[in-house]
Amino acid sequence: MARRISGSKTGNEAGEFRPTRDDILKFVKENPDQGGKREIARAFNLKGADRVWLKDVLRDLQDEGLLEKRSKKFTRAGALPHVVVLDVFSRDADGLLLARPSEWPEENGAAPIVSIRPPRGAGARVPGIGERVLAKVFPTEEDIGPAYTARILKLIEKRSDAVLGVLRKLQDGTLRIEPVERRQSELTVDPEHAGGAKPGDLIEVEPVSSGRYGLPKAKVLTVLGSLTSEKAISMIAIHAHEIPHIFPAEVLEEAQDARPATMDGRDDFRPIPLITIDPADAKDHDDAVHAEPDTDDANVGGFIVTVAIADVATYVKLGSPLDQEALRRGNSVYFPDRVVPMLPERISNDLCSLREGEDRPALAVRMTFSADGRKIRHAFHRVMMRSAAKLSYQQAQAAIDGNVDDKTGPLLEPVLRSLWDAYGALRRGRASREPLELDLPERKILLKEDGTVDRVIVPDRLDAHKLIEEFMIQANVAAAETLEGKRQPLIYRIHDAPSLAKQESLREFLQTIGLSLARGAQMKPASFNGILSRVVGSDQESLVNEVVLRSQSQAVYSPDNIGHFGLNLRRYAHFTSPIRRYADLIVHRALIGTLGLGKEGLSPAEEARLEEIAALISATERRAMAAERETVDRLVAAHLSTRVEEMFRARISGVTKSGLFVQLPQFGADGFIPVSSLGDDYYIFDESARALFGERSHKGYQLADEVEVKLVEVAPLAGAIRFEMLSEPKPLPGSKQSYHKARRGKPQSRGPVKRGRSRRR
């Protein structure tokens, strides 16, 4: 608990004691879980006008970059969250374990060191070096030594000693491991330690010795199969990121023993012609929709929209092996060649999948909207439903566009037309809300039967996609509003506004192309939309969309609500995909419990763990994103490995002082061009303009420029590609010539470099 503190005298008119800025900063540092404005005011006994004064001081400290606001709580800038995933890397002189956060933004400098307190209780397992833990962290008061201490909440399975690689056989018969990660050195394997692996196999090995001379030796732990097999590339990411992909026997047994739900305690929604609209290749269907005009004379032109979501809580019981495995996975992971599901197929593709013509349990929300898209009311029901039809996005869109088939013809007027009319109203509401409207095409890799790349496409963005997206957003909002209104703890999906540093960086960039971004006022999505609308159709449209995207914060899960900046919503929770996201299952249980819809509600113990669960599933989401991205990199790199020395049209996707990242639009592939290969001029990195320009020529290259490049090197296992620039530099009159300069004469690396981490909203 935060202690009550007497402030230092600051000479206010009332003659009261107020804390100094240093007092406030010290309190926030020492009380990371009590950093809200209310807690700070209580700690310093501030009332009335003093609370208004405190609000101004806290805003000033934010503007100066000394405090950050996370989930309604203030923290010291650059501070760790109260609950965080840590990697143990060493011990101190007293034998205490030392750790660093498993993820740390590069712009924040060196990651802080955390000293881990010994676990409590007899028999508690102590993590070893290289292991990963979820922990609560507390800042220390000392100026030297670790910046934090930590108490372990949970051990996370992690093996840092295993190496993933491909077995090669040299001409002299020596067996050698080519690691997947290029930063790891090669290893040798004695035949007796090969474990039956054959040359070309993807294997997991453990280093066993390292002599003074020669390469270190290893023994094979697992043979994952031939590198030429159709799913080998995604298996690399699965093992590299330690993604659980094999269900324990007890989990499969529990899933197999599950029996279909009954009507007990459920409303009968089977007469309602709910339909599913999904990708054509979808194997599970967890949401169904229906809309009809509202016949209430007080709501002329309004609609009643029903969204029904698979009732996963019926089958995944709290604390069961199935539940524990779902939490460990956190979410499903989607690769071009496979899906690693959160739940076994018996649950995800069978009992919980809203199959056409079959009875399925669901949690449904009926929402009433006005003609201008304003939600008037909503109510949740636990139901039994029967999908009237399974449609693909393309099929539903074709019907609305006048091209019906045997299935959509009978559905057009009674079902589809009402859905699109209701979407028209919701679209008006969305326009009034003004969420962030970025225009960034998403690419999809199509594979051949052997698992190699066939082609990369940019699927059309249809109104059918937007309809389902908006219906799901409204259902998610309704869930958050209901739970918050009942004072029921839940896990929100939160998205913070861009940091002041990112806003300033964006502002500097926009000035280089003659655009301005207002300073001082609280940032809103409409501020960015105004910028984006001014470049529609111009040569700078792609560039500005990219830079605005990179200025955004990352969305995460949290039991504390700060709203969703990108969607411009005050409260938002994930409710619509419990088959593939554990966060949604938490929200389902919270609704069931607080609305008295059954026995599968949240328990007090689970409510007490929401902060821990939010940190875990945020980490598994980032893990999935990284694994999916790296798999795409490797697939495309392997596809291009036969086209070295060919020329391509490309677009600059990143600029650093070391060189340029470029993307091939037709493949979605990213590669690197070292600054040392750009020519004889001395190139300077202009951070505000996202450009490299020549010191003598004042010509250079800028983010989003279209250029011609030559492919010169590919490393498929690492997903790394290196290009050579063929296009001449262009004049860059706006460059400031005042940013980071590479050191003269220092040789630049020409090796393939993996692309930087992308940021998603």
Short mmCIF file of C-alpha atoms in Angstrom, two decimals, residues 550-713:
data_model
loop_
_atom_site.label_atom_id
_atom_site.label_comp_id
_atom_site.label_asym_id
_atom_site.label_seq_id
_atom_site.Cartn_x
_atom_site.Cartn_y
_atom_site.Cartn_z
CA ARG A 550 5.14 3.60 -37.40
CA SER A 551 4.21 6.46 -35.08
CA GLN A 552 1.46 4.39 -33.44
CA SER A 553 1.69 2.50 -30.17
CA GLN A 554 1.16 -1.26 -29.97
CA ALA A 555 -2.21 -2.56 -28.79
CA VAL A 556 -2.05 -4.86 -25.74
CA TYR A 557 -4.30 -6.54 -23.18
CA SER A 558 -4.81 -5.02 -19.74
CA PRO A 559 -7.28 -5.19 -16.82
CA ASP A 560 -7.01 -1.38 -16.63
CA ASN A 561 -8.81 0.61 -19.30
CA ILE A 562 -7.34 3.56 -21.20
CA GLY A 563 -9.50 3.13 -24.31
CA HIS A 564 -8.54 2.22 -27.86
CA PHE A 565 -6.91 5.14 -29.66
CA GLY A 566 -6.91 3.67 -33.18
CA LEU A 567 -10.61 2.76 -33.10
CA ASN A 568 -11.40 5.96 -31.15
CA LEU A 569 -13.36 4.03 -28.54
CA ARG A 570 -13.50 4.70 -24.80
CA ARG A 571 -13.91 1.02 -23.89
CA TYR A 572 -13.14 -2.05 -25.96
CA ALA A 573 -12.68 -5.75 -25.19
CA HIS A 574 -12.11 -8.80 -27.37
CA PHE A 575 -15.26 -10.95 -27.31
CA THR A 576 -15.73 -12.28 -30.84
CA SER A 577 -13.00 -14.95 -31.29
CA PRO A 578 -12.81 -17.26 -28.23
CA ILE A 579 -11.78 -20.21 -30.41
CA ARG A 580 -8.47 -18.54 -31.23
CA ARG A 581 -7.86 -15.95 -28.45
CA TYR A 582 -7.78 -16.59 -24.71
CA ALA A 583 -8.64 -12.94 -24.01
CA ASP A 584 -12.08 -13.51 -25.55
CA LEU A 585 -12.66 -16.58 -23.37
CA ILE A 586 -11.98 -14.44 -20.28
CA VAL A 587 -14.60 -11.92 -21.47
CA HIS A 588 -17.12 -14.72 -22.14
CA ARG A 589 -16.67 -16.07 -18.62
CA ALA A 590 -17.01 -12.59 -17.17
CA LEU A 591 -20.31 -12.06 -19.04
CA ILE A 592 -21.68 -15.46 -18.06
CA GLY A 593 -20.89 -14.84 -14.40
CA THR A 594 -22.02 -11.24 -14.02
CA LEU A 595 -25.25 -11.74 -16.04
CA GLY A 596 -26.17 -15.01 -14.30
CA LEU A 597 -26.08 -17.01 -17.54
CA GLY A 598 -24.55 -20.17 -16.09
CA LYS A 599 -21.92 -21.71 -13.86
CA GLU A 600 -18.92 -21.00 -16.11
CA GLY A 601 -18.21 -17.48 -14.85
CA LEU A 602 -14.87 -16.10 -13.69
CA SER A 603 -13.74 -17.30 -10.28
CA PRO A 604 -12.36 -14.89 -7.65
CA ALA A 605 -8.95 -16.55 -8.09
CA GLU A 606 -9.01 -15.89 -11.85
CA GLU A 607 -10.13 -12.29 -11.30
CA ALA A 608 -7.11 -11.81 -9.01
CA ARG A 609 -4.83 -13.07 -11.82
CA LEU A 610 -6.13 -10.82 -14.60
CA GLU A 611 -3.01 -8.64 -14.61
CA GLU A 612 -0.82 -11.73 -14.91
CA ILE A 613 -3.02 -13.28 -17.62
CA ALA A 614 -3.05 -10.00 -19.60
CA ALA A 615 0.76 -9.88 -19.54
CA LEU A 616 1.01 -13.52 -20.66
CA ILE A 617 -1.41 -13.27 -23.57
CA SER A 618 0.12 -9.97 -24.72
CA ALA A 619 3.47 -11.80 -24.85
CA THR A 620 2.04 -14.80 -26.73
CA GLU A 621 0.44 -12.43 -29.24
CA ARG A 622 3.80 -10.75 -29.93
CA ARG A 623 5.42 -14.19 -30.18
CA ALA A 624 2.87 -15.25 -32.76
CA MET A 625 3.34 -12.07 -34.81
CA ALA A 626 7.12 -12.54 -34.87
CA ALA A 627 6.84 -16.21 -35.85
CA GLU A 628 4.34 -15.50 -38.62
CA ARG A 629 6.49 -12.68 -40.01
CA GLU A 630 9.71 -14.70 -39.97
CA THR A 631 8.02 -17.64 -41.71
CA VAL A 632 6.87 -15.37 -44.53
CA ASP A 633 10.43 -13.98 -44.78
CA ARG A 634 11.91 -17.48 -45.11
CA LEU A 635 9.33 -18.70 -47.61
CA VAL A 636 9.82 -15.70 -49.88
CA ALA A 637 13.62 -15.81 -49.52
CA ALA A 638 13.62 -19.49 -50.58
CA HIS A 639 11.37 -18.57 -53.51
CA LEU A 640 13.83 -15.87 -54.65
CA SER A 641 16.98 -17.92 -54.11
CA THR A 642 16.96 -19.04 -57.76
CA ARG A 643 16.71 -15.46 -59.06
CA VAL A 644 20.01 -13.98 -57.87
CA GLU A 645 21.36 -11.30 -60.28
CA GLU A 646 17.84 -10.44 -61.50
CA MET A 647 16.54 -6.87 -61.39
CA PHE A 648 13.31 -5.84 -59.62
CA ARG A 649 11.18 -2.81 -58.99
CA ALA A 650 11.13 -2.12 -55.25
CA ARG A 651 10.00 0.40 -52.66
CA ILE A 652 12.12 1.69 -49.79
CA SER A 653 10.46 0.38 -46.61
CA GLY A 654 13.00 1.51 -44.01
CA VAL A 655 15.92 3.93 -43.66
CA THR A 656 18.74 3.63 -41.11
CA LYS A 657 22.24 5.05 -40.85
CA SER A 658 23.51 1.61 -41.91
CA GLY A 659 21.53 1.45 -45.12
CA LEU A 660 18.15 0.98 -46.76
CA PHE A 661 15.49 -1.69 -46.37
CA VAL A 662 13.60 -2.28 -49.59
CA GLN A 663 10.48 -4.29 -50.35
CA LEU A 664 9.48 -6.06 -53.55
CA PRO A 665 5.74 -5.28 -53.84
CA GLN A 666 5.02 -8.32 -56.00
CA PHE A 667 6.43 -10.68 -53.35
CA GLY A 668 6.16 -8.75 -50.09
CA ALA A 669 9.85 -9.55 -49.57
CA ASP A 670 12.14 -7.25 -47.62
CA GLY A 671 15.89 -6.96 -48.14
CA PHE A 672 18.78 -4.69 -47.25
CA ILE A 673 21.10 -2.37 -49.16
CA PRO A 674 24.22 -1.45 -47.10
CA VAL A 675 25.06 2.26 -47.11
CA SER A 676 28.60 1.36 -48.21
CA SER A 677 27.24 0.08 -51.53
CA LEU A 678 25.36 3.25 -52.46
CA GLY A 679 28.25 4.94 -54.26
CA ASP A 680 31.25 7.21 -53.77
CA ASP A 681 29.39 9.98 -51.97
CA TYR A 682 29.34 10.17 -48.15
CA TYR A 683 25.77 9.45 -47.10
CA ILE A 684 24.15 11.12 -44.08
CA PHE A 685 21.12 9.77 -42.22
CA ASP A 686 18.38 12.41 -41.86
CA GLU A 687 16.07 10.92 -39.24
CA SER A 688 13.29 13.49 -39.57
CA ALA A 689 13.06 13.08 -43.36
CA ARG A 690 13.53 9.27 -43.19
CA ALA A 691 16.26 9.65 -45.80
CA LEU A 692 19.91 9.06 -46.66
CA PHE A 693 21.46 11.84 -48.73
CA GLY A 694 24.89 12.53 -50.14
CA GLU A 695 27.02 15.15 -48.41
CA ARG A 696 28.37 16.48 -51.73
CA SER A 697 25.51 15.85 -54.14
CA HIS A 698 22.58 16.62 -51.77
CA LYS A 699 20.86 13.72 -53.53
CA GLY A 700 19.67 10.55 -51.88
CA TYR A 701 16.91 8.09 -51.08
CA GLN A 702 13.81 8.46 -48.92
CA LEU A 703 11.29 6.15 -47.30
CA ALA A 704 8.66 4.90 -49.80
CA ASP A 705 10.74 5.87 -52.89
CA GLU A 706 10.23 3.52 -55.83
CA VAL A 707 13.61 2.25 -57.00
CA GLU A 708 15.20 -0.43 -59.18
CA VAL A 709 17.41 -2.98 -57.43
CA LYS A 710 19.42 -6.10 -58.21
CA LEU A 711 19.21 -9.22 -56.04
CA VAL A 712 22.78 -10.14 -55.06
CA GLU A 713 22.51 -12.56 -52.10
#
